[in-house]
Amino acid sequence: MTDLIEIKNVTFSYGARKIYDDVSLTVEKGKITAFLGPSGTGKTTMLRLIGGQLAPDEGQIFFDGINVHSLNRGDLYELRKRMSMLFQSGALFTDMNVFDNVAFPIREHSSLPPEIINAMVLMKLEAVGLRGARDLMPQELSGGMARRAALARAIALDPELIMYDEPFVGQDPITMDVLVRLIKKMNDTLGLTSVVVTHDVPEIMEIADYLYIFSGGKVIGSGTPFDLKRSSDPRIRQFINGEFDGPVPFNYPADTPYLEAL
Amino acid sequence: MINFISGIGRYGVRKINALGRATIMLFYSVVGKPQFDKNFPQLIQQLYVVGVQSISIIAISGLFIGMVLGLQGFNVLVRFMAEGALGQLVALSIIRELGPVVAALLFAGRAGSALTAEIGLKKATEQLTSMEMMAVDPLRRVIAPRFWAGVISLPILATIFTVVGIYGGKLVGVDWLGVDDGIFWSGMQSNVDFWDDLGMCFIKSVVFAVVVTWIALFNGYDLVPTSAGISKATTNTVVQSSLAVLGLDFILTALMF
């Protein structure tokens, strides 16, 4: 199997705060790869690094063998047509209805006649079960519907890679299940490669082919769901089982001891 | 003391940094191959939002300012039996100063703040980032049409303000206070020069249009994407563009007249 994304020794900091320290990983083509980790470990940052919106301080990121951060603006934009990203908020354009939102990338990047765009958009909307909602404005959609509409927009140009940023956050159990199934279905039927950033362990364990667990700027564990469930590493066990007590700290690092600060 | 000086230095560096970022933003939005087919509908829509929807506030303000000017001017001039110069007074003060300046101030409050809030909200809800990830440059697609809409709208709005203002002055001076109609208009005609007065009025309003729209868009594009950030940026837009308009007005007037 070949790797679609290869991350080599990436170090990245926001100001003085180190988000990634010498991280290396690969994402296999056609598989669902999940990045797990506690909130605030910069999992979303990794997606932005892959998309070329941020540049690493050190190290390289390859997409299909192309070094993302060596490209000029024009080539980077060309490369981005091959990937897409589903944002946490959905990020639908609030001044357009659902249909125009999904049609937006197609209209921007092609000069297809309106009938074909119409057919393409309806197909994408049908795939996420929202064909009937095509005339609604984004603010009329529920959270789950907005995310599905955003998913339809993300697959509008048939990308090779789709990156999901916390797709399950704030959803009710039914919607969550719908989204889990959709991600799986999209990946298998469209031949996509999926990267899912999440901290909802049970949901992602159902569908992911391979998982990386981040903590403290490093990958602390990786493997298939089966491997991880049987892992003996206490940090991995703590995260997978959702335990409060364990080696992964609950407190944000403080510069002075607690008693001294009082 | 050292802290104070370094504080001033930090402030200066931050401001110059922001100016640099604003210039880069404007450069990337307006320089490049034009995409008329995609951006023209956007431009029309923005002309409506930024320009057409500002007409009522501009026209009403213009009317009242012209009326006040007619009333005050008459009260002073009549003491010297010079009420015949009312047309000239009203026309010159509105064309040279009040038209472009007050229209720009109103525009900053009405359209500038709305632009900042809109761009800021788009940024806060990741709409700009998602556009970038779709390989569409938000500077070209979102900022540029709004910039051109502002630059086109404000000179037209200033013209509307000027025309309505002069009629407001005429309404009070001629129709109410009884200045002679012929003297009012002919005084105006012989004292207002096309290039020196109307031309300068136009140049001023184009300069104000660029500055106000630029400030509004940059404040929206550069804000901290939180609700506090949006409200701060909106306030900044109104404050900064008002000060910029008044300051630039003095400089332009000193250079022109």
Short mmCIF file of C-alpha atoms in Angstrom, two decimals:
data_model
loop_
_atom_site.label_atom_id
_atom_site.label_comp_id
_atom_site.label_asym_id
_atom_site.label_seq_id
_atom_site.Cartn_x
_atom_site.Cartn_y
_atom_site.Cartn_z
CA MET A 1 0.00 0.00 0.00
CA THR A 2 1.17 3.52 -0.69
CA ASP A 3 1.06 6.49 1.61
CA LEU A 4 -0.88 9.58 0.59
CA ILE A 5 0.51 11.75 3.35
CA GLU A 6 3.92 11.48 4.86
CA ILE A 7 4.90 13.69 7.76
CA LYS A 8 8.60 13.73 8.53
CA ASN A 9 10.06 15.07 11.78
CA VAL A 10 7.68 18.01 12.00
CA THR A 11 8.21 20.57 14.74
CA PHE A 12 5.76 23.43 15.12
CA SER A 13 5.19 26.09 17.77
CA TYR A 14 2.69 28.87 18.31
CA GLY A 15 4.93 31.54 19.82
CA ALA A 16 6.68 29.94 22.77
CA ARG A 17 4.21 27.06 23.03
CA LYS A 18 5.44 23.94 21.30
CA ILE A 19 2.57 22.11 19.61
CA TYR A 20 4.53 19.39 17.83
CA ASP A 21 7.95 18.11 18.67
CA ASP A 22 9.57 15.98 15.99
CA VAL A 23 6.42 14.17 14.86
CA SER A 24 6.54 11.64 12.04
CA LEU A 25 3.61 9.69 10.70
CA THR A 26 2.02 8.42 7.52
CA VAL A 27 -1.53 8.21 6.20
CA GLU A 28 -2.24 5.30 3.93
CA LYS A 29 -4.19 5.78 0.72
CA GLY A 30 -7.81 4.70 0.81
CA LYS A 31 -7.94 4.23 4.57
CA ILE A 32 -9.53 6.10 7.45
CA THR A 33 -6.80 7.39 9.71
CA ALA A 34 -7.70 9.04 13.00
CA PHE A 35 -5.72 11.51 15.06
CA LEU A 36 -6.78 11.15 18.66
CA GLY A 37 -5.77 13.21 21.60
CA PRO A 38 -7.01 15.36 24.43
CA SER A 39 -8.45 18.77 23.57
CA GLY A 40 -5.84 21.42 23.06
CA THR A 41 -3.11 19.18 21.77
CA GLY A 42 -3.19 20.84 18.38
CA LYS A 43 -4.79 18.11 16.34
CA THR A 44 -6.49 20.71 14.14
CA THR A 45 -3.12 22.35 13.68
CA MET A 46 -1.92 19.17 12.03
CA LEU A 47 -4.72 19.43 9.45
CA ARG A 48 -3.75 23.03 8.74
CA LEU A 49 -0.14 21.97 8.32
CA ILE A 50 -1.17 19.31 5.81
CA GLY A 51 -3.35 21.82 3.96
CA GLY A 52 -0.47 24.27 3.76
CA GLN A 53 -2.22 26.99 5.76
CA LEU A 54 0.52 26.80 8.35
CA ALA A 55 4.16 25.96 7.77
CA PRO A 56 6.17 23.76 10.14
CA ASP A 57 9.22 25.22 11.87
CA GLU A 58 11.17 22.12 10.95
CA GLY A 59 10.49 18.97 8.97
CA GLN A 60 8.53 18.25 5.82
CA ILE A 61 5.03 17.23 4.88
CA PHE A 62 4.48 15.30 1.68
CA PHE A 63 1.14 14.90 -0.07
CA ASP A 64 1.32 12.21 -2.73
CA GLY A 65 5.08 12.71 -2.86
CA ILE A 66 4.86 16.51 -3.19
CA ASN A 67 6.43 18.63 -0.45
CA VAL A 68 3.48 20.85 0.45
CA HIS A 69 5.57 23.70 1.83
CA SER A 70 7.96 23.93 -1.09
CA LEU A 71 5.16 24.99 -3.45
CA ASN A 72 4.46 28.51 -4.56
CA ARG A 73 1.02 30.00 -4.09
CA GLY A 74 -0.37 28.89 -7.45
CA ASP A 75 0.84 25.31 -7.11
CA LEU A 76 -0.40 25.12 -3.54
CA TYR A 77 -3.86 26.19 -4.71
CA GLU A 78 -3.71 23.52 -7.43
CA LEU A 79 -2.78 20.94 -4.80
CA ARG A 80 -5.64 22.01 -2.55
CA LYS A 81 -8.11 21.11 -5.27
CA ARG A 82 -7.12 17.51 -4.56
CA MET A 83 -7.88 17.75 -0.83
CA SER A 84 -10.73 19.12 1.16
CA MET A 85 -11.49 19.80 4.75
CA LEU A 86 -14.63 19.60 6.83
CA PHE A 87 -14.48 22.26 9.50
CA GLN A 88 -15.72 21.86 13.02
CA SER A 89 -18.40 24.52 12.54
CA GLY A 90 -19.22 23.34 9.02
CA ALA A 91 -18.15 26.78 7.77
CA LEU A 92 -20.99 26.99 5.26
CA PHE A 93 -21.18 30.36 3.54
CA THR A 94 -23.95 32.14 5.39
CA ASP A 95 -24.95 34.31 2.43
CA MET A 96 -25.79 31.34 0.17
CA ASN A 97 -28.33 28.54 0.42
CA VAL A 98 -27.32 24.89 0.68
CA PHE A 99 -27.40 24.33 -3.08
CA ASP A 100 -25.14 27.30 -3.84
CA ASN A 101 -22.79 26.29 -1.05
CA VAL A 102 -22.28 22.87 -2.60
CA ALA A 103 -22.11 24.35 -6.08
CA PHE A 104 -19.53 26.95 -5.03
CA PRO A 105 -16.34 24.91 -5.50
CA ILE A 106 -17.65 23.44 -8.77
CA ARG A 107 -18.49 26.88 -10.15
CA GLU A 108 -15.15 28.26 -9.02
CA HIS A 109 -13.02 25.56 -10.55
CA SER A 110 -14.88 24.58 -13.68
CA SER A 111 -16.91 26.17 -16.42
CA LEU A 112 -19.53 23.45 -16.64
CA PRO A 113 -23.00 24.34 -17.89
CA PRO A 114 -25.68 24.95 -15.22
CA GLU A 115 -27.56 21.69 -15.96
CA ILE A 116 -24.49 19.58 -15.22
CA ILE A 117 -23.69 21.56 -12.07
CA ASN A 118 -27.29 21.09 -11.01
CA ALA A 119 -27.04 17.33 -11.47
CA MET A 120 -23.69 17.14 -9.69
CA VAL A 121 -24.91 19.13 -6.71
CA LEU A 122 -28.09 17.09 -6.36
CA MET A 123 -26.05 13.88 -6.44
CA LYS A 124 -23.77 15.13 -3.67
CA LEU A 125 -26.73 16.30 -1.62
CA GLU A 126 -28.52 12.99 -2.11
CA ALA A 127 -25.40 11.20 -0.87
CA VAL A 128 -25.68 13.01 2.47
CA GLY A 129 -29.48 12.82 2.50
CA LEU A 130 -30.12 16.53 2.10
CA ARG A 131 -31.53 16.84 -1.41
CA GLY A 132 -34.77 18.13 0.10
CA ALA A 133 -32.94 20.87 1.99
CA ARG A 134 -31.29 22.44 -1.04
CA ASP A 135 -33.15 25.74 -0.76
CA LEU A 136 -32.59 26.23 2.96
CA MET A 137 -30.15 28.82 4.26
CA PRO A 138 -27.35 27.58 6.58
CA GLN A 139 -28.91 29.25 9.62
CA GLU A 140 -32.08 27.17 9.08
CA LEU A 141 -30.17 23.88 9.41
CA SER A 142 -29.59 21.92 12.58
CA GLY A 143 -25.99 21.30 13.64
CA GLY A 144 -25.94 17.80 12.18
CA MET A 145 -27.53 18.90 8.90
CA ALA A 146 -25.04 21.75 8.58
CA ARG A 147 -22.20 19.30 8.95
CA ARG A 148 -23.72 16.99 6.35
CA ALA A 149 -24.21 19.91 3.95
CA ALA A 150 -20.59 20.87 4.53
CA LEU A 151 -19.63 17.28 3.81
CA ALA A 152 -21.51 17.45 0.50
CA ARG A 153 -19.56 20.60 -0.33
CA ALA A 154 -16.29 18.97 0.69
CA ILE A 155 -16.80 16.08 -1.74
CA ALA A 156 -18.13 18.32 -4.53
CA LEU A 157 -14.89 18.24 -6.49
CA ASP A 158 -14.20 14.54 -5.80
CA PRO A 159 -11.05 15.11 -3.76
CA GLU A 160 -8.51 12.42 -2.99
CA LEU A 161 -8.19 13.39 0.65
CA ILE A 162 -10.81 14.62 3.05
CA MET A 163 -9.89 15.90 6.49
CA TYR A 164 -12.53 16.00 9.21
CA ASP A 165 -11.97 18.40 12.06
CA GLU A 166 -13.83 17.14 15.14
CA PRO A 167 -16.88 15.97 13.16
CA PHE A 168 -18.72 14.59 16.21
CA VAL A 169 -18.41 17.49 18.62
CA GLY A 170 -21.71 18.67 20.06
CA GLN A 171 -23.92 16.18 18.19
CA ASP A 172 -26.67 14.04 19.62
CA PRO A 173 -26.12 10.24 19.56
CA ILE A 174 -28.28 9.70 16.48
CA THR A 175 -26.56 12.39 14.44
CA MET A 176 -23.23 11.10 15.65
CA ASP A 177 -24.08 7.64 14.35
CA VAL A 178 -25.26 9.11 11.04
CA LEU A 179 -21.97 10.99 10.66
CA VAL A 180 -19.92 7.92 11.56
CA ARG A 181 -21.68 5.90 8.90
CA LEU A 182 -21.39 8.71 6.35
CA ILE A 183 -17.65 9.02 6.85
CA LYS A 184 -17.28 5.29 6.38
CA LYS A 185 -19.58 5.26 3.36
CA MET A 186 -17.85 8.20 1.68
CA ASN A 187 -14.46 6.64 2.23
CA ASP A 188 -15.43 3.28 0.79
CA THR A 189 -17.69 4.29 -2.08
CA LEU A 190 -15.74 7.29 -3.36
CA GLY A 191 -12.30 5.80 -2.89
CA LEU A 192 -11.25 8.64 -0.64
CA THR A 193 -8.55 8.81 1.95
CA SER A 194 -9.91 10.17 5.20
CA VAL A 195 -8.18 11.80 8.13
CA VAL A 196 -10.40 12.29 11.17
CA VAL A 197 -9.34 14.47 14.07
CA THR A 198 -11.41 13.66 17.12
CA HIS A 199 -11.52 12.83 20.78
CA ASP A 200 -14.68 10.73 20.58
CA VAL A 201 -13.02 7.38 21.09
CA PRO A 202 -15.86 4.83 20.77
CA GLU A 203 -17.20 6.34 17.54
CA ILE A 204 -13.89 6.49 15.77
CA MET A 205 -12.81 3.04 16.96
CA GLU A 206 -15.74 1.65 14.96
CA ILE A 207 -14.58 2.95 11.61
CA ALA A 208 -10.89 3.88 11.73
CA ASP A 209 -8.35 1.64 10.05
CA TYR A 210 -5.42 3.18 11.86
CA LEU A 211 -5.10 5.59 14.77
CA TYR A 212 -2.47 7.91 16.12
CA ILE A 213 -2.71 9.17 19.68
CA PHE A 214 -1.15 12.55 20.41
CA SER A 215 -0.16 13.95 23.74
CA GLY A 216 2.29 16.66 24.72
CA GLY A 217 3.32 17.35 21.12
CA LYS A 218 4.29 13.77 20.38
CA VAL A 219 2.69 10.63 19.04
CA ILE A 220 2.39 8.46 22.12
CA GLY A 221 0.85 5.50 20.40
CA SER A 222 -0.45 4.22 17.11
CA GLY A 223 -2.00 1.15 15.66
CA THR A 224 -5.23 -0.42 14.52
CA PRO A 225 -8.20 -0.23 16.90
CA PHE A 226 -7.55 -3.84 17.79
CA ASP A 227 -3.91 -3.13 18.73
CA LEU A 228 -4.81 -0.10 20.79
CA LYS A 229 -7.51 -1.83 22.77
CA ARG A 230 -4.98 -4.45 23.80
CA SER A 231 -2.18 -2.00 24.45
CA SER A 232 -0.47 -2.19 27.78
CA ASP A 233 0.86 1.38 27.65
CA PRO A 234 -0.87 3.19 30.56
CA ARG A 235 -1.16 6.50 28.62
CA ILE A 236 -2.95 4.82 25.75
CA ARG A 237 -5.17 2.85 28.10
CA GLN A 238 -6.08 5.99 29.98
CA PHE A 239 -7.17 7.75 26.79
CA ILE A 240 -8.96 4.84 25.15
CA ASN A 241 -10.90 4.01 28.30
CA GLY A 242 -11.51 7.63 29.24
CA GLU A 243 -10.04 7.52 32.74
CA PHE A 244 -9.34 10.66 34.73
CA ASP A 245 -6.48 9.21 36.70
CA GLY A 246 -3.35 8.35 34.77
CA PRO A 247 -0.11 9.60 33.32
CA VAL A 248 -1.75 12.13 30.93
CA PRO A 249 -2.03 15.28 33.07
CA PHE A 250 -5.34 17.03 33.72
CA ASN A 251 -3.67 20.30 34.75
CA TYR A 252 -2.25 22.81 32.31
CA PRO A 253 1.45 23.06 33.23
CA ALA A 254 1.99 25.81 35.82
CA ASP A 255 5.30 27.52 36.53
CA THR A 256 5.10 27.37 40.32
CA PRO A 257 3.93 24.58 42.63
CA TYR A 258 0.34 24.91 43.80
CA LEU A 259 1.07 25.47 47.48
CA GLU A 260 3.71 28.07 46.73
CA ALA A 261 1.27 29.98 44.46
CA LEU A 262 -1.23 30.17 47.30
CA MET B 1 11.22 55.53 32.10
CA ILE B 2 12.89 52.85 30.01
CA ASN B 3 9.64 50.91 30.14
CA PHE B 4 7.75 53.92 28.88
CA ILE B 5 10.10 54.40 25.94
CA SER B 6 10.09 50.72 25.06
CA GLY B 7 6.30 50.82 25.32
CA ILE B 8 6.18 53.59 22.72
CA GLY B 9 8.56 51.58 20.56
CA ARG B 10 6.43 48.46 20.83
CA TYR B 11 3.33 50.44 19.97
CA GLY B 12 5.03 51.96 16.94
CA VAL B 13 6.34 48.63 15.72
CA ARG B 14 2.89 47.07 16.14
CA LYS B 15 1.22 49.85 14.18
CA ILE B 16 3.77 49.71 11.38
CA ASN B 17 3.38 45.93 11.29
CA ALA B 18 -0.37 46.32 10.94
CA LEU B 19 0.09 48.87 8.17
CA GLY B 20 2.33 46.40 6.38
CA ARG B 21 -0.21 43.60 6.70
CA ALA B 22 -2.97 45.92 5.51
CA THR B 23 -0.93 46.89 2.47
CA ILE B 24 -0.21 43.26 1.64
CA MET B 25 -3.92 42.47 1.98
CA LEU B 26 -4.91 45.30 -0.34
CA PHE B 27 -2.17 44.44 -2.81
CA TYR B 28 -3.17 40.79 -3.13
CA SER B 29 -6.86 41.70 -3.39
CA VAL B 30 -6.64 44.24 -6.17
CA VAL B 31 -3.52 43.27 -8.11
CA GLY B 32 -3.88 40.29 -10.38
CA LYS B 33 -5.73 38.98 -13.36
CA PRO B 34 -9.33 40.20 -13.15
CA GLN B 35 -12.01 37.51 -13.15
CA PHE B 36 -14.98 39.45 -14.39
CA ASP B 37 -17.31 36.49 -14.84
CA LYS B 38 -16.99 35.43 -11.19
CA ASN B 39 -16.48 38.73 -9.43
CA PHE B 40 -18.89 40.94 -11.34
CA PRO B 41 -22.09 39.51 -9.79
CA GLN B 42 -20.42 39.87 -6.40
CA LEU B 43 -19.55 43.48 -7.17
CA ILE B 44 -23.14 44.27 -8.14
CA GLN B 45 -24.43 42.70 -4.95
CA GLN B 46 -21.94 44.63 -2.85
CA LEU B 47 -22.73 47.88 -4.66
CA TYR B 48 -26.29 47.34 -3.55
CA VAL B 49 -25.38 46.54 0.06
CA VAL B 50 -22.68 49.16 0.48
CA GLY B 51 -23.96 51.87 -1.80
CA VAL B 52 -27.66 51.72 -2.49
CA GLN B 53 -28.59 50.91 1.09
CA SER B 54 -26.63 53.96 2.28
CA ILE B 55 -28.51 56.38 0.04
CA SER B 56 -31.31 57.19 2.47
CA ILE B 57 -29.05 58.16 5.38
CA ILE B 58 -26.82 60.16 3.04
CA ALA B 59 -29.74 62.00 1.40
CA ILE B 60 -31.51 62.80 4.66
CA SER B 61 -28.31 64.03 6.31
CA GLY B 62 -27.49 66.08 3.25
CA LEU B 63 -30.90 67.71 3.29
CA PHE B 64 -30.67 68.72 6.94
CA ILE B 65 -27.10 69.93 6.72
CA GLY B 66 -28.01 72.07 3.69
CA MET B 67 -31.05 73.46 5.51
CA VAL B 68 -29.06 74.33 8.64
CA LEU B 69 -26.40 75.93 6.50
CA GLY B 70 -29.03 78.01 4.70
CA LEU B 71 -30.54 79.13 7.97
CA GLN B 72 -27.27 80.01 9.72
CA GLY B 73 -25.80 81.58 6.61
CA PHE B 74 -28.87 83.74 6.10
CA ASN B 75 -28.86 84.95 9.72
CA VAL B 76 -25.28 86.14 9.43
CA LEU B 77 -25.42 87.49 5.88
CA VAL B 78 -28.64 89.43 6.40
CA ARG B 79 -26.91 91.63 8.97
CA PHE B 80 -24.61 92.88 6.24
CA MET B 81 -27.40 92.98 3.67
CA ALA B 82 -25.46 90.30 1.82
CA GLU B 83 -28.06 87.54 1.70
CA GLY B 84 -27.53 87.41 -2.05
CA ALA B 85 -24.29 85.56 -1.38
CA LEU B 86 -26.21 82.71 0.31
CA GLY B 87 -26.13 80.48 -2.79
CA GLN B 88 -22.39 80.84 -3.05
CA LEU B 89 -21.90 80.19 0.66
CA VAL B 90 -24.04 77.07 0.74
CA ALA B 91 -22.64 75.63 -2.48
CA LEU B 92 -18.98 76.24 -1.70
CA SER B 93 -19.11 74.94 1.85
CA ILE B 94 -20.93 71.79 0.84
CA ILE B 95 -18.96 71.08 -2.32
CA ARG B 96 -15.53 71.83 -0.89
CA GLU B 97 -15.85 70.39 2.60
CA LEU B 98 -19.11 69.08 3.95
CA GLY B 99 -20.11 66.91 1.00
CA PRO B 100 -17.05 64.66 0.81
CA VAL B 101 -16.25 64.75 4.55
CA VAL B 102 -19.69 64.18 6.06
CA ALA B 103 -20.57 61.60 3.42
CA ALA B 104 -17.35 59.74 4.25
CA LEU B 105 -18.06 59.90 8.00
CA LEU B 106 -21.58 58.60 7.51
CA PHE B 107 -20.29 55.96 5.13
CA ALA B 108 -17.77 54.80 7.74
CA GLY B 109 -20.53 54.45 10.30
CA ARG B 110 -23.12 52.88 8.04
CA ALA B 111 -21.18 50.73 5.55
CA GLY B 112 -17.67 50.53 7.03
CA SER B 113 -18.76 49.04 10.33
CA ALA B 114 -21.03 46.58 8.52
CA LEU B 115 -18.16 45.47 6.28
CA THR B 116 -15.89 44.92 9.28
CA ALA B 117 -18.52 42.92 11.13
CA GLU B 118 -19.37 40.83 8.07
CA ILE B 119 -15.77 39.96 7.21
CA GLY B 120 -15.03 39.38 10.90
CA LEU B 121 -17.93 36.99 11.27
CA LYS B 122 -16.88 35.15 8.13
CA LYS B 123 -13.44 34.80 9.65
CA ALA B 124 -14.75 33.71 13.06
CA THR B 125 -16.93 31.01 11.52
CA GLU B 126 -14.00 29.72 9.43
CA GLN B 127 -15.68 30.70 6.16
CA LEU B 128 -12.54 32.42 4.93
CA THR B 129 -10.32 29.49 5.90
CA SER B 130 -12.63 26.99 4.27
CA MET B 131 -12.62 29.07 1.09
CA GLU B 132 -8.83 28.98 1.15
CA MET B 133 -8.92 25.21 1.55
CA MET B 134 -11.17 25.05 -1.51
CA ALA B 135 -8.36 26.73 -3.42
CA VAL B 136 -10.32 29.96 -3.74
CA ASP B 137 -8.45 33.05 -2.60
CA PRO B 138 -10.70 34.92 -0.13
CA LEU B 139 -8.81 38.13 -0.84
CA ARG B 140 -9.86 38.02 -4.46
CA ARG B 141 -13.29 36.55 -3.88
CA VAL B 142 -14.44 38.34 -0.69
CA ILE B 143 -12.25 41.39 -0.09
CA ALA B 144 -11.81 42.65 -3.65
CA PRO B 145 -15.51 43.05 -4.63
CA ARG B 146 -16.22 44.85 -1.36
CA PHE B 147 -13.25 47.13 -1.84
CA TRP B 148 -14.29 48.15 -5.34
CA ALA B 149 -17.90 48.55 -4.25
CA GLY B 150 -16.79 50.99 -1.56
CA VAL B 151 -14.51 52.90 -3.89
CA ILE B 152 -17.26 53.25 -6.49
CA SER B 153 -20.08 54.00 -4.03
CA LEU B 154 -18.67 56.75 -1.86
CA PRO B 155 -17.94 59.32 -4.60
CA ILE B 156 -21.48 58.80 -5.91
CA LEU B 157 -22.91 59.09 -2.41
CA ALA B 158 -20.89 62.28 -1.83
CA THR B 159 -22.34 63.68 -5.05
CA ILE B 160 -25.86 62.83 -3.93
CA PHE B 161 -25.14 64.43 -0.56
CA THR B 162 -23.89 67.59 -2.27
CA VAL B 163 -26.86 67.93 -4.60
CA VAL B 164 -29.43 67.29 -1.88
CA GLY B 165 -27.56 69.63 0.49
CA ILE B 166 -27.62 72.50 -1.98
CA TYR B 167 -31.35 71.98 -2.50
CA GLY B 168 -31.78 71.97 1.28
CA GLY B 169 -30.05 75.35 1.43
CA LYS B 170 -32.26 76.62 -1.34
CA LEU B 171 -35.37 75.30 0.39
CA VAL B 172 -34.65 77.35 3.51
CA GLY B 173 -32.96 80.37 1.94
CA VAL B 174 -35.18 80.95 -1.09
CA ASP B 175 -38.49 79.26 -0.38
CA TRP B 176 -38.76 80.08 3.30
CA LEU B 177 -36.62 83.14 4.06
CA GLY B 178 -37.21 84.87 0.75
CA VAL B 179 -33.79 85.24 -0.87
CA ASP B 180 -34.24 85.95 -4.56
CA ASP B 181 -34.23 82.78 -6.63
CA GLY B 182 -32.18 84.23 -9.51
CA ILE B 183 -29.55 85.76 -7.25
CA PHE B 184 -29.23 82.52 -5.29
CA TRP B 185 -28.50 80.39 -8.37
CA SER B 186 -26.52 82.91 -10.38
CA GLY B 187 -24.29 83.68 -7.40
CA MET B 188 -23.60 80.01 -7.17
CA GLN B 189 -23.01 79.64 -10.87
CA SER B 190 -20.47 82.43 -11.10
CA ASN B 191 -18.49 81.39 -8.03
CA VAL B 192 -18.30 77.62 -8.26
CA ASP B 193 -15.59 76.42 -10.62
CA PHE B 194 -15.97 73.03 -12.27
CA TRP B 195 -12.39 71.80 -11.86
CA ASP B 196 -11.28 73.74 -8.79
CA ASP B 197 -14.35 72.98 -6.73
CA LEU B 198 -16.28 70.04 -8.14
CA GLY B 199 -13.13 68.27 -9.32
CA MET B 200 -11.51 68.62 -5.91
CA CYS B 201 -14.70 67.42 -4.26
CA PHE B 202 -14.51 64.32 -6.42
CA ILE B 203 -10.82 63.70 -5.72
CA LYS B 204 -11.39 64.06 -2.00
CA SER B 205 -14.25 61.61 -1.98
CA VAL B 206 -12.27 59.04 -3.98
CA VAL B 207 -9.39 59.31 -1.50
CA PHE B 208 -11.78 58.98 1.44
CA ALA B 209 -13.48 56.03 -0.24
CA VAL B 210 -10.20 54.13 -0.59
CA VAL B 211 -9.13 54.91 2.97
CA VAL B 212 -12.45 54.14 4.68
CA THR B 213 -13.08 50.91 2.77
CA TRP B 214 -9.50 49.78 3.25
CA ILE B 215 -9.61 50.40 7.01
CA ALA B 216 -12.98 48.64 7.31
CA LEU B 217 -11.89 45.57 5.37
CA PHE B 218 -8.53 45.27 7.09
CA ASN B 219 -10.06 45.55 10.55
CA GLY B 220 -12.43 42.74 9.65
CA TYR B 221 -9.77 40.58 8.02
CA ASP B 222 -7.23 41.01 10.82
CA LEU B 223 -9.45 40.79 13.89
CA VAL B 224 -9.26 38.28 16.71
CA PRO B 225 -12.09 35.86 15.78
CA THR B 226 -14.15 36.14 18.97
CA SER B 227 -17.23 38.20 19.78
CA ALA B 228 -15.12 40.67 21.77
CA GLY B 229 -12.72 40.88 18.83
CA ILE B 230 -15.51 41.65 16.38
CA SER B 231 -16.98 44.44 18.50
CA LYS B 232 -13.54 45.95 19.07
CA ALA B 233 -12.75 45.83 15.37
CA THR B 234 -16.07 47.46 14.45
CA THR B 235 -15.40 50.29 16.87
CA ASN B 236 -11.85 50.62 15.55
CA THR B 237 -13.17 50.94 12.02
CA VAL B 238 -15.41 53.87 12.87
CA VAL B 239 -12.82 55.63 15.04
CA GLN B 240 -9.87 55.12 12.73
CA SER B 241 -11.67 55.95 9.52
CA SER B 242 -13.28 59.08 11.01
CA LEU B 243 -9.91 60.34 12.21
CA ALA B 244 -8.27 59.42 8.92
CA VAL B 245 -10.96 61.26 6.95
CA LEU B 246 -10.68 64.44 9.04
CA GLY B 247 -6.88 64.39 9.01
CA LEU B 248 -6.65 63.70 5.30
CA ASP B 249 -9.25 66.39 4.63
CA PHE B 250 -6.97 68.98 6.19
CA ILE B 251 -3.96 67.77 4.20
CA LEU B 252 -5.88 67.63 0.92
CA THR B 253 -7.42 71.06 1.49
CA ALA B 254 -4.01 72.54 2.27
CA LEU B 255 -2.61 71.04 -0.93
CA MET B 256 -5.53 71.99 -3.18
CA PHE B 257 -6.78 75.41 -2.23
#
